mmCIF file of C-alpha atoms (C1' of nucleotides) in Angstrom:
data_model
loop_
_atom_site.group_PDB
_atom_site.id
_atom_site.type_symbol
_atom_site.label_atom_id
_atom_site.label_comp_id
_atom_site.label_asym_id
_atom_site.label_seq_id
_atom_site.Cartn_x
_atom_site.Cartn_y
_atom_site.Cartn_z
ATOM 1 C CA MET A 1 118.029 134.970 136.162
ATOM 2 C CA GLN A 2 119.403 131.768 137.631
ATOM 3 C CA PRO A 3 120.308 129.217 134.959
ATOM 4 C CA HIS A 4 118.248 126.053 134.848
ATOM 5 C CA GLN A 5 120.127 123.504 136.961
ATOM 6 C CA ILE A 6 120.743 120.128 135.352
ATOM 7 C CA ALA A 7 122.182 117.255 137.344
ATOM 8 C CA VAL A 8 123.556 114.220 135.540
ATOM 9 C CA LEU A 9 123.421 111.101 137.697
ATOM 10 C CA MET A 10 126.049 108.619 136.536
ATOM 11 C CA LEU A 11 125.368 105.121 137.825
ATOM 12 C CA ASP A 12 127.585 102.078 137.956
ATOM 13 C CA GLY A 13 127.995 100.722 134.440
ATOM 14 C CA VAL A 14 127.122 104.030 132.799
ATOM 15 C CA VAL A 15 127.393 104.270 129.031
ATOM 16 C CA ALA A 16 130.247 106.712 128.480
ATOM 17 C CA LEU A 17 128.864 108.291 125.327
ATOM 18 C CA GLU A 18 125.570 109.092 126.982
ATOM 19 C CA ALA A 19 127.141 110.531 130.107
ATOM 20 C CA GLY A 20 128.565 113.307 127.975
ATOM 21 C CA ILE A 21 125.416 114.215 126.085
ATOM 22 C CA PRO A 22 123.761 116.624 128.561
ATOM 23 C CA ALA A 23 126.865 118.731 129.112
ATOM 24 C CA LYS A 24 127.580 118.795 125.418
ATOM 25 C CA LEU A 25 124.123 120.039 124.427
ATOM 26 C CA PHE A 26 122.738 122.013 127.374
ATOM 27 C CA GLY A 27 126.179 123.459 128.006
ATOM 28 C CA SER A 28 126.768 124.280 124.362
ATOM 29 C CA ASP A 29 127.637 127.818 123.314
ATOM 30 C CA GLY A 30 124.621 127.551 121.066
ATOM 31 C CA ALA A 31 122.431 127.508 124.174
ATOM 32 C CA LEU A 32 123.800 130.771 125.578
ATOM 33 C CA ARG A 33 121.487 133.740 125.978
ATOM 34 C CA PRO A 34 122.003 136.681 123.644
ATOM 35 C CA ASP A 35 123.837 138.427 126.512
ATOM 36 C CA GLY A 36 126.238 135.496 126.730
ATOM 37 C CA ARG A 37 124.981 134.071 130.003
ATOM 38 C CA PRO A 38 124.134 130.365 130.147
ATOM 39 C CA ARG A 39 120.572 129.132 130.038
ATOM 40 C CA TYR A 40 121.573 125.849 131.640
ATOM 41 C CA GLU A 41 124.153 124.805 134.163
ATOM 42 C CA VAL A 42 125.149 121.156 133.980
ATOM 43 C CA ARG A 43 126.794 119.259 136.830
ATOM 44 C CA ALA A 44 127.448 115.565 137.212
ATOM 45 C CA CYS A 45 127.583 113.273 140.189
ATOM 46 C CA THR A 46 127.517 109.652 141.219
ATOM 47 C CA VAL A 47 125.525 107.970 143.967
ATOM 48 C CA ASP A 48 128.440 107.682 146.361
ATOM 49 C CA ASP A 49 130.892 110.378 145.280
ATOM 50 C CA LYS A 50 133.192 107.728 143.853
ATOM 51 C CA PRO A 51 134.134 107.387 140.179
ATOM 52 C CA ALA A 52 131.540 105.708 138.004
ATOM 53 C CA ARG A 53 132.720 102.663 136.118
ATOM 54 C CA THR A 54 131.750 102.996 132.515
ATOM 55 C CA SER A 55 131.154 100.177 130.103
ATOM 56 C CA ALA A 56 134.155 101.387 128.109
ATOM 57 C CA GLY A 57 137.115 100.501 130.272
ATOM 58 C CA PHE A 58 137.569 103.832 132.035
ATOM 59 C CA ARG A 59 136.005 105.672 134.953
ATOM 60 C CA LEU A 60 134.329 109.027 135.255
ATOM 61 C CA LEU A 61 135.228 111.159 138.268
ATOM 62 C CA PRO A 62 132.583 113.849 138.849
ATOM 63 C CA ASP A 63 133.369 117.232 140.362
ATOM 64 C CA ASP A 64 130.144 117.284 142.354
ATOM 65 C CA GLY A 65 128.413 114.983 144.804
ATOM 66 C CA PRO A 66 124.877 113.641 144.973
ATOM 67 C CA GLU A 67 123.740 116.669 146.971
ATOM 68 C CA ILE A 68 123.290 118.488 143.638
ATOM 69 C CA LEU A 69 120.280 116.271 142.937
ATOM 70 C CA ALA A 70 118.193 118.031 145.563
ATOM 71 C CA GLU A 71 118.813 121.397 143.924
ATOM 72 C CA ALA A 72 118.349 120.350 140.341
ATOM 73 C CA ASP A 73 115.515 121.508 138.092
ATOM 74 C CA THR A 74 116.194 118.592 135.769
ATOM 75 C CA VAL A 75 117.892 115.277 136.512
ATOM 76 C CA VAL A 76 119.287 113.291 133.586
ATOM 77 C CA ILE A 77 120.245 109.635 134.034
ATOM 78 C CA PRO A 78 122.369 108.243 131.198
ATOM 79 C CA GLY A 79 121.980 104.582 130.274
ATOM 80 C CA ILE A 80 123.559 101.763 132.214
ATOM 81 C CA GLN A 81 124.660 98.272 131.335
ATOM 82 C CA ARG A 82 124.101 96.651 134.690
ATOM 83 C CA GLY A 83 122.139 97.176 137.866
ATOM 84 C CA ARG A 84 119.152 95.699 139.643
ATOM 85 C CA ALA A 85 116.632 97.762 137.729
ATOM 86 C CA LEU A 86 117.663 95.883 134.603
ATOM 87 C CA VAL A 87 117.487 92.505 136.284
ATOM 88 C CA ASP A 88 114.651 92.281 138.774
ATOM 89 C CA GLY A 89 112.886 95.629 138.747
ATOM 90 C CA THR A 90 114.280 96.851 142.043
ATOM 91 C CA LEU A 91 116.754 99.557 143.006
ATOM 92 C CA GLU A 92 119.942 99.294 145.010
ATOM 93 C CA PRO A 93 119.188 100.843 148.434
ATOM 94 C CA GLU A 94 121.866 103.521 147.949
ATOM 95 C CA LEU A 95 120.373 104.473 144.593
ATOM 96 C CA ALA A 96 116.840 104.571 146.011
ATOM 97 C CA ALA A 97 118.131 106.795 148.789
ATOM 98 C CA VAL A 98 119.671 109.408 146.502
ATOM 99 C CA LEU A 99 116.635 109.375 144.234
ATOM 100 C CA ALA A 100 114.533 110.142 147.290
ATOM 101 C CA THR A 101 116.440 113.395 147.777
ATOM 102 C CA ILE A 102 115.148 114.739 144.470
ATOM 103 C CA ARG A 103 112.416 117.315 144.965
ATOM 104 C CA PRO A 104 108.919 116.422 143.736
ATOM 105 C CA GLY A 105 108.262 118.096 140.427
ATOM 106 C CA THR A 106 111.862 117.892 139.269
ATOM 107 C CA ARG A 107 111.969 117.029 135.586
ATOM 108 C CA MET A 108 113.323 113.489 135.214
ATOM 109 C CA VAL A 109 115.033 112.419 132.008
ATOM 110 C CA SER A 110 116.311 108.983 131.083
ATOM 111 C CA ILE A 111 118.517 108.012 128.192
ATOM 112 C CA CYS A 112 118.444 104.482 126.861
ATOM 113 C CA THR A 113 118.303 101.810 129.576
ATOM 114 C CA SER A 114 117.993 104.187 132.518
ATOM 115 C CA ALA A 115 114.269 104.136 131.779
ATOM 116 C CA PHE A 116 114.497 100.941 133.837
ATOM 117 C CA VAL A 117 115.640 103.034 136.806
ATOM 118 C CA LEU A 118 112.777 105.503 136.473
ATOM 119 C CA ALA A 119 110.358 102.611 136.114
ATOM 120 C CA ALA A 120 111.754 100.818 139.160
ATOM 121 C CA ALA A 121 111.316 104.054 141.099
ATOM 122 C CA GLY A 122 107.642 104.028 140.125
ATOM 123 C CA LEU A 123 107.902 107.270 138.187
ATOM 124 C CA LEU A 124 106.555 105.739 134.997
ATOM 125 C CA ASP A 125 103.529 103.860 136.327
ATOM 126 C CA GLY A 126 100.577 104.431 134.034
ATOM 127 C CA ARG A 127 102.615 106.632 131.730
ATOM 128 C CA ARG A 128 104.072 106.221 128.282
ATOM 129 C CA ALA A 129 107.789 105.499 128.060
ATOM 130 C CA THR A 130 110.418 104.099 125.754
ATOM 131 C CA THR A 131 113.883 102.601 125.974
ATOM 132 C CA HIS A 132 116.486 100.972 123.758
ATOM 133 C CA TRP A 133 114.742 98.620 121.348
ATOM 134 C CA ARG A 134 116.975 95.709 122.322
ATOM 135 C CA TYR A 135 115.672 95.907 125.876
ATOM 136 C CA GLY A 136 112.038 96.418 124.947
ATOM 137 C CA ASP A 137 110.783 92.932 125.756
ATOM 138 C CA ARG A 138 112.529 92.882 129.082
ATOM 139 C CA PHE A 139 111.248 96.347 129.934
ATOM 140 C CA ALA A 140 107.659 95.454 129.146
ATOM 141 C CA ALA A 141 107.917 92.248 131.172
ATOM 142 C CA LEU A 142 109.538 93.828 134.228
ATOM 143 C CA TYR A 143 107.313 96.907 134.301
ATOM 144 C CA PRO A 144 103.803 95.992 133.166
ATOM 145 C CA LYS A 145 102.345 99.180 134.651
ATOM 146 C CA VAL A 146 104.315 101.292 132.201
ATOM 147 C CA ARG A 147 102.808 101.914 128.778
ATOM 148 C CA PHE A 148 105.846 100.935 126.766
ATOM 149 C CA ASP A 149 106.143 102.420 123.287
ATOM 150 C CA PRO A 150 108.846 100.587 121.310
ATOM 151 C CA ASP A 151 108.645 102.665 118.185
ATOM 152 C CA VAL A 152 109.627 106.217 119.104
ATOM 153 C CA LEU A 153 112.882 108.052 119.717
ATOM 154 C CA TRP A 154 111.571 109.631 122.895
ATOM 155 C CA VAL A 155 108.450 110.206 124.979
ATOM 156 C CA ASP A 156 107.682 113.497 126.708
ATOM 157 C CA ASN A 157 105.322 113.325 129.692
ATOM 158 C CA GLY A 158 106.208 116.827 130.791
ATOM 159 C CA ASP A 159 107.884 115.961 134.089
ATOM 160 C CA VAL A 160 109.208 112.553 133.033
ATOM 161 C CA LEU A 161 110.926 112.011 129.695
ATOM 162 C CA THR A 162 112.447 108.824 128.331
ATOM 163 C CA SER A 163 114.473 108.196 125.215
ATOM 164 C CA ALA A 164 115.526 105.270 123.112
ATOM 165 C CA GLY A 165 119.074 103.994 122.792
ATOM 166 C CA ASN A 166 122.293 105.970 122.717
ATOM 167 C CA ALA A 167 122.029 108.729 120.143
ATOM 168 C CA ALA A 168 118.313 109.134 120.753
ATOM 169 C CA GLY A 169 119.457 110.925 123.904
ATOM 170 C CA LEU A 170 120.704 113.691 121.624
ATOM 171 C CA ASP A 171 117.275 113.937 120.030
ATOM 172 C CA LEU A 172 115.608 114.100 123.419
ATOM 173 C CA CYS A 173 117.958 116.783 124.770
ATOM 174 C CA LEU A 174 117.375 118.836 121.631
ATOM 175 C CA HIS A 175 113.657 118.374 122.117
ATOM 176 C CA ILE A 176 113.932 119.644 125.691
ATOM 177 C CA ILE A 177 115.855 122.703 124.560
ATOM 178 C CA ARG A 178 113.251 123.267 121.884
ATOM 179 C CA ALA A 179 110.437 122.957 124.402
ATOM 180 C CA ASP A 180 112.193 125.282 126.873
ATOM 181 C CA HIS A 181 113.467 127.951 124.505
ATOM 182 C CA GLY A 182 112.054 127.387 121.038
ATOM 183 C CA SER A 183 113.356 125.831 117.887
ATOM 184 C CA ASP A 184 115.739 128.641 117.002
ATOM 185 C CA VAL A 185 117.813 127.984 120.105
ATOM 186 C CA ALA A 186 117.545 124.221 119.584
ATOM 187 C CA ASN A 187 118.612 124.581 115.978
ATOM 188 C CA ARG A 188 121.600 126.679 117.012
ATOM 189 C CA VAL A 189 122.645 124.021 119.520
ATOM 190 C CA ALA A 190 122.274 121.418 116.785
ATOM 191 C CA ARG A 191 124.430 123.475 114.442
ATOM 192 C CA PHE A 192 127.147 124.039 117.050
ATOM 193 C CA ASN A 193 127.289 120.313 117.606
ATOM 194 C CA VAL A 194 126.965 119.346 113.968
ATOM 195 C CA LEU A 195 123.742 117.488 114.601
ATOM 196 C CA ALA A 196 120.654 117.202 112.500
ATOM 197 C CA PRO A 197 118.195 119.568 114.226
ATOM 198 C CA TRP A 198 115.408 117.180 113.468
ATOM 199 C CA ARG A 199 116.467 113.665 112.724
ATOM 200 C CA ASP A 200 115.423 112.779 109.240
ATOM 201 C CA GLY A 201 113.255 109.833 110.008
ATOM 202 C CA GLY A 202 111.178 111.610 112.549
ATOM 203 C CA GLN A 203 110.135 109.503 115.448
ATOM 204 C CA SER A 204 110.839 105.980 114.443
ATOM 205 C CA GLN A 205 113.574 103.912 116.065
ATOM 206 C CA PHE A 206 113.479 101.589 113.131
ATOM 207 C CA ILE A 207 114.651 103.245 109.998
ATOM 208 C CA GLU A 208 115.292 100.382 107.691
ATOM 209 C CA ARG A 209 117.555 102.224 105.319
ATOM 210 C CA LEU A 210 119.650 104.714 107.230
ATOM 211 C CA VAL A 211 121.490 105.778 104.120
ATOM 212 C CA PRO A 212 119.339 105.679 101.023
ATOM 213 C CA ASP A 213 121.192 104.226 98.115
ATOM 214 C CA PRO A 214 122.016 107.233 95.932
ATOM 215 C CA THR A 215 121.981 105.224 92.736
ATOM 216 C CA ASP A 216 118.552 103.924 93.555
ATOM 217 C CA THR A 217 115.382 105.866 93.200
ATOM 218 C CA SER A 218 114.829 107.590 96.479
ATOM 219 C CA THR A 219 112.412 109.944 98.144
ATOM 220 C CA ALA A 220 115.105 112.257 99.516
ATOM 221 C CA ALA A 221 115.156 114.589 96.528
ATOM 222 C CA THR A 222 111.396 114.852 96.634
ATOM 223 C CA ARG A 223 111.500 115.726 100.341
ATOM 224 C CA ALA A 224 113.916 118.542 99.643
ATOM 225 C CA TRP A 225 111.775 119.703 96.742
ATOM 226 C CA THR A 226 108.703 119.618 98.958
ATOM 227 C CA LEU A 227 110.302 121.860 101.563
ATOM 228 C CA ASP A 228 110.633 124.617 98.955
ATOM 229 C CA ARG A 229 106.916 124.612 98.279
ATOM 230 C CA LEU A 230 105.318 123.854 101.627
ATOM 231 C CA ASP A 231 102.877 126.697 101.031
ATOM 232 C CA GLU A 232 101.488 124.979 97.960
ATOM 233 C CA PRO A 233 98.886 122.222 97.913
ATOM 234 C CA LEU A 234 100.758 118.925 97.990
ATOM 235 C CA ASP A 235 99.325 115.488 97.911
ATOM 236 C CA LEU A 236 100.629 111.997 97.413
ATOM 237 C CA ALA A 237 100.026 112.082 93.676
ATOM 238 C CA ILE A 238 102.104 115.251 93.258
ATOM 239 C CA MET A 239 104.976 113.968 95.374
ATOM 240 C CA ALA A 240 104.958 110.567 93.699
ATOM 241 C CA ARG A 241 105.010 112.212 90.290
ATOM 242 C CA HIS A 242 108.039 114.305 91.289
ATOM 243 C CA ALA A 243 109.791 111.141 92.426
ATOM 244 C CA SER A 244 108.783 109.371 89.214
ATOM 245 C CA MET A 245 107.134 106.575 91.116
ATOM 246 C CA SER A 246 103.667 105.220 91.473
ATOM 247 C CA VAL A 247 101.813 106.379 94.549
ATOM 248 C CA ARG A 248 102.084 102.897 96.005
ATOM 249 C CA THR A 249 105.832 102.631 95.563
ATOM 250 C CA PHE A 250 106.406 106.160 96.768
ATOM 251 C CA THR A 251 104.429 105.508 99.932
ATOM 252 C CA ARG A 252 106.319 102.297 100.546
ATOM 253 C CA ARG A 253 109.756 103.768 99.901
ATOM 254 C CA PHE A 254 108.973 106.813 101.964
ATOM 255 C CA ARG A 255 108.209 104.755 105.011
ATOM 256 C CA GLU A 256 111.275 102.584 104.503
ATOM 257 C CA GLU A 257 113.531 105.607 104.252
ATOM 258 C CA THR A 258 112.041 107.851 106.906
ATOM 259 C CA GLY A 259 109.992 105.662 109.193
ATOM 260 C CA LEU A 260 107.014 107.934 108.568
ATOM 261 C CA SER A 261 104.183 108.012 106.105
ATOM 262 C CA PRO A 262 104.390 110.867 103.585
ATOM 263 C CA ASN A 263 101.598 112.810 105.224
ATOM 264 C CA GLN A 264 102.903 112.374 108.749
ATOM 265 C CA TRP A 265 106.217 113.739 107.584
ATOM 266 C CA LEU A 266 104.630 116.556 105.629
ATOM 267 C CA THR A 267 102.499 117.663 108.554
ATOM 268 C CA GLY A 268 105.552 117.575 110.787
ATOM 269 C CA GLN A 269 107.484 119.795 108.394
ATOM 270 C CA ARG A 270 104.556 122.200 108.195
ATOM 271 C CA VAL A 271 104.368 122.454 111.950
ATOM 272 C CA GLU A 272 108.106 123.175 112.089
ATOM 273 C CA ARG A 273 107.747 125.867 109.451
ATOM 274 C CA ALA A 274 104.888 127.450 111.368
ATOM 275 C CA ARG A 275 106.847 127.351 114.628
ATOM 276 C CA HIS A 276 109.791 129.020 113.010
ATOM 277 C CA LEU A 277 107.604 131.753 111.567
ATOM 278 C CA LEU A 278 105.841 132.263 114.892
ATOM 279 C CA GLU A 279 109.185 132.670 116.608
ATOM 280 C CA THR A 280 110.932 134.866 114.122
ATOM 281 C CA THR A 281 108.225 137.032 112.553
ATOM 282 C CA ASP A 282 105.237 139.106 113.559
ATOM 283 C CA LEU A 283 103.113 137.861 110.703
ATOM 284 C CA PRO A 284 99.461 137.265 111.588
ATOM 285 C CA VAL A 285 98.601 133.686 112.428
ATOM 286 C CA ASP A 286 96.375 133.175 109.405
ATOM 287 C CA ARG A 287 99.220 134.291 107.146
ATOM 288 C CA ILE A 288 101.556 131.825 108.871
ATOM 289 C CA ALA A 289 99.010 129.050 108.400
ATOM 290 C CA GLU A 290 99.022 129.928 104.717
ATOM 291 C CA LEU A 291 102.826 130.042 104.391
ATOM 292 C CA ALA A 292 103.224 126.736 106.224
ATOM 293 C CA GLY A 293 100.718 125.084 103.917
ATOM 294 C CA PHE A 294 97.848 124.595 106.323
ATOM 295 C CA GLY A 295 94.588 125.133 104.519
ATOM 296 C CA THR A 296 93.072 126.981 107.413
ATOM 297 C CA THR A 297 94.106 128.552 110.691
ATOM 298 C CA ALA A 298 92.028 125.908 112.444
ATOM 299 C CA SER A 299 94.190 123.237 110.883
ATOM 300 C CA LEU A 300 97.377 124.907 112.079
ATOM 301 C CA ARG A 301 95.907 125.301 115.540
ATOM 302 C CA GLN A 302 94.933 121.648 115.680
ATOM 303 C CA HIS A 303 98.322 120.318 114.616
ATOM 304 C CA LEU A 304 100.278 122.659 116.819
ATOM 305 C CA HIS A 305 98.124 121.689 119.740
ATOM 306 C CA ALA A 306 98.518 117.992 118.995
ATOM 307 C CA ARG A 307 102.307 118.314 118.888
ATOM 308 C CA ILE A 308 103.154 120.727 121.648
ATOM 309 C CA GLY A 309 99.869 121.434 123.345
ATOM 310 C CA VAL A 310 99.662 125.170 122.845
ATOM 311 C CA SER A 311 97.849 127.552 120.553
ATOM 312 C CA PRO A 312 99.769 129.606 117.971
ATOM 313 C CA VAL A 313 99.360 132.818 119.938
ATOM 314 C CA ALA A 314 100.405 131.174 123.196
ATOM 315 C CA TYR A 315 103.415 129.690 121.447
ATOM 316 C CA ARG A 316 104.445 133.046 120.091
ATOM 317 C CA ARG A 317 103.962 134.674 123.493
ATOM 318 C CA THR A 318 106.256 132.100 125.061
ATOM 319 C CA PHE A 319 109.087 132.429 122.588
ATOM 320 C CA ARG A 320 108.622 135.965 121.365
ATOM 321 C CA PRO A 321 107.753 137.880 124.523
ATOM 322 C CA VAL A 322 108.655 141.277 123.112
ATOM 323 C CA ALA A 323 106.275 141.970 120.264
ATOM 324 C CA GLY A 324 108.191 143.811 117.590
ATOM 325 C "C1'" DA B 1 79.817 119.281 118.255
ATOM 326 C "C1'" DC B 2 78.799 116.545 114.495
ATOM 327 C "C1'" DA B 3 78.309 114.604 109.857
ATOM 328 C "C1'" DT B 4 80.154 114.100 105.578
ATOM 329 C "C1'" DC B 5 83.491 113.220 102.395
ATOM 330 C "C1'" DA B 6 88.060 113.072 100.306
ATOM 331 C "C1'" DC B 7 92.198 111.342 100.787
ATOM 332 C "C1'" DC B 8 95.628 108.528 103.008
ATOM 333 C "C1'" DC B 9 97.823 104.275 104.255
ATOM 334 C "C1'" DC B 10 99.036 99.673 103.788
ATOM 335 C "C1'" DG B 11 98.028 94.575 103.257
ATOM 336 C "C1'" DC B 12 97.359 91.830 99.481
ATOM 337 C "C1'" DC B 13 98.420 90.005 95.140
ATOM 338 C "C1'" DA B 14 99.246 89.860 90.115
ATOM 339 C "C1'" DC B 15 102.703 91.122 86.907
ATOM 340 C "C1'" DG B 16 107.151 91.372 84.547
ATOM 341 C "C1'" DA C 1 111.911 80.678 92.419
ATOM 342 C "C1'" DC C 2 112.869 85.544 93.629
ATOM 343 C "C1'" DC C 3 112.167 90.471 93.852
ATOM 344 C "C1'" DG C 4 110.597 95.170 93.022
ATOM 345 C "C1'" DT C 5 106.592 97.388 91.290
ATOM 346 C "C1'" DG C 6 102.047 99.203 91.308
ATOM 347 C "C1'" DG C 7 96.796 98.633 91.156
ATOM 348 C "C1'" DC C 8 93.045 97.719 94.315
ATOM 349 C "C1'" DG C 9 90.227 97.498 98.413
ATOM 350 C "C1'" DG C 10 88.702 99.410 102.472
ATOM 351 C "C1'" DG C 11 89.459 100.754 107.209
ATOM 352 C "C1'" DG C 12 91.162 104.943 109.092
ATOM 353 C "C1'" DT C 13 92.090 109.739 109.460
ATOM 354 C "C1'" DG C 14 91.726 114.461 108.786
ATOM 355 C "C1'" DA C 15 89.533 118.486 106.414
ATOM 356 C "C1'" DT C 16 85.463 121.148 105.850
#
DNA sequence: ACATCACCCCGCCACG
DNA sequence: ACCGTGGCGGGGTGAT
């Protein structure tokens, strides 16, 4: 089977760190098939075949030209620090021309400020999108037709995906791998690259305390404790008691440290547990609901559907095609 | 599909 | 005055 073709379009003023993200993750050994063949093939190009000036004092010389865009299954555009899309909502004619060569239906991915480019191309009209928080006001003002969400690491519209600043591109690429091939493959890629498979802090761009003070009371130990007993009934009172805090303080600290409310986080962890079990075991769905801590199968179905839009059985069929 | 109900979440504010 | 804590109210959400 032909590997999924990923084209990285490096524009003038590209952020060097972000230009390397797709190749590093999609091209990781962790993303290889069991038979050793690649799942993804990553190439990079510029608009005009010339080196791209980065914002870091060096240039990037791609091996391929913009003709790869027309053959790509996914196009990733790393963030930029200049360009018309950032200034007046238009595209340079040369950029518009190469974007026009991309086949309809190609999955479009932006990292950081390149959401401006997708928006200027009209690809985000009427859809949810995000970008680097520092550019949020400008983004909303320049592109009023886009439903800007300032408070997430990434937004997945299926065929158009946008991510927040810099390292959020890692989270989005991991998400894409997870969506394409399941969380086991995504977790392996994360491990190969020494990344957190699921950023502690969930979706929020604004984690007030990135590193909880270890001498201070913290919710981290309680989160770890919770993960060992996901199959048990857990509520705020139980978690707060484990953390030796009042419910009010626990709730407040939890949001400060993770960006999520305790229950949002807990549900997320339960969904991840269920996904893992669906992928790696043949246990019946109601048993998985039980082990992941969902009271009922209906509850599991609802949360799985809300997160990834598929039923448990459909999910298993996608990622576990050979029933064991 | 719908109603009911428990629990969650968080602004508010008093307390130490 | 300042700051972290935690009880309370009640709108909101999710489970049944």
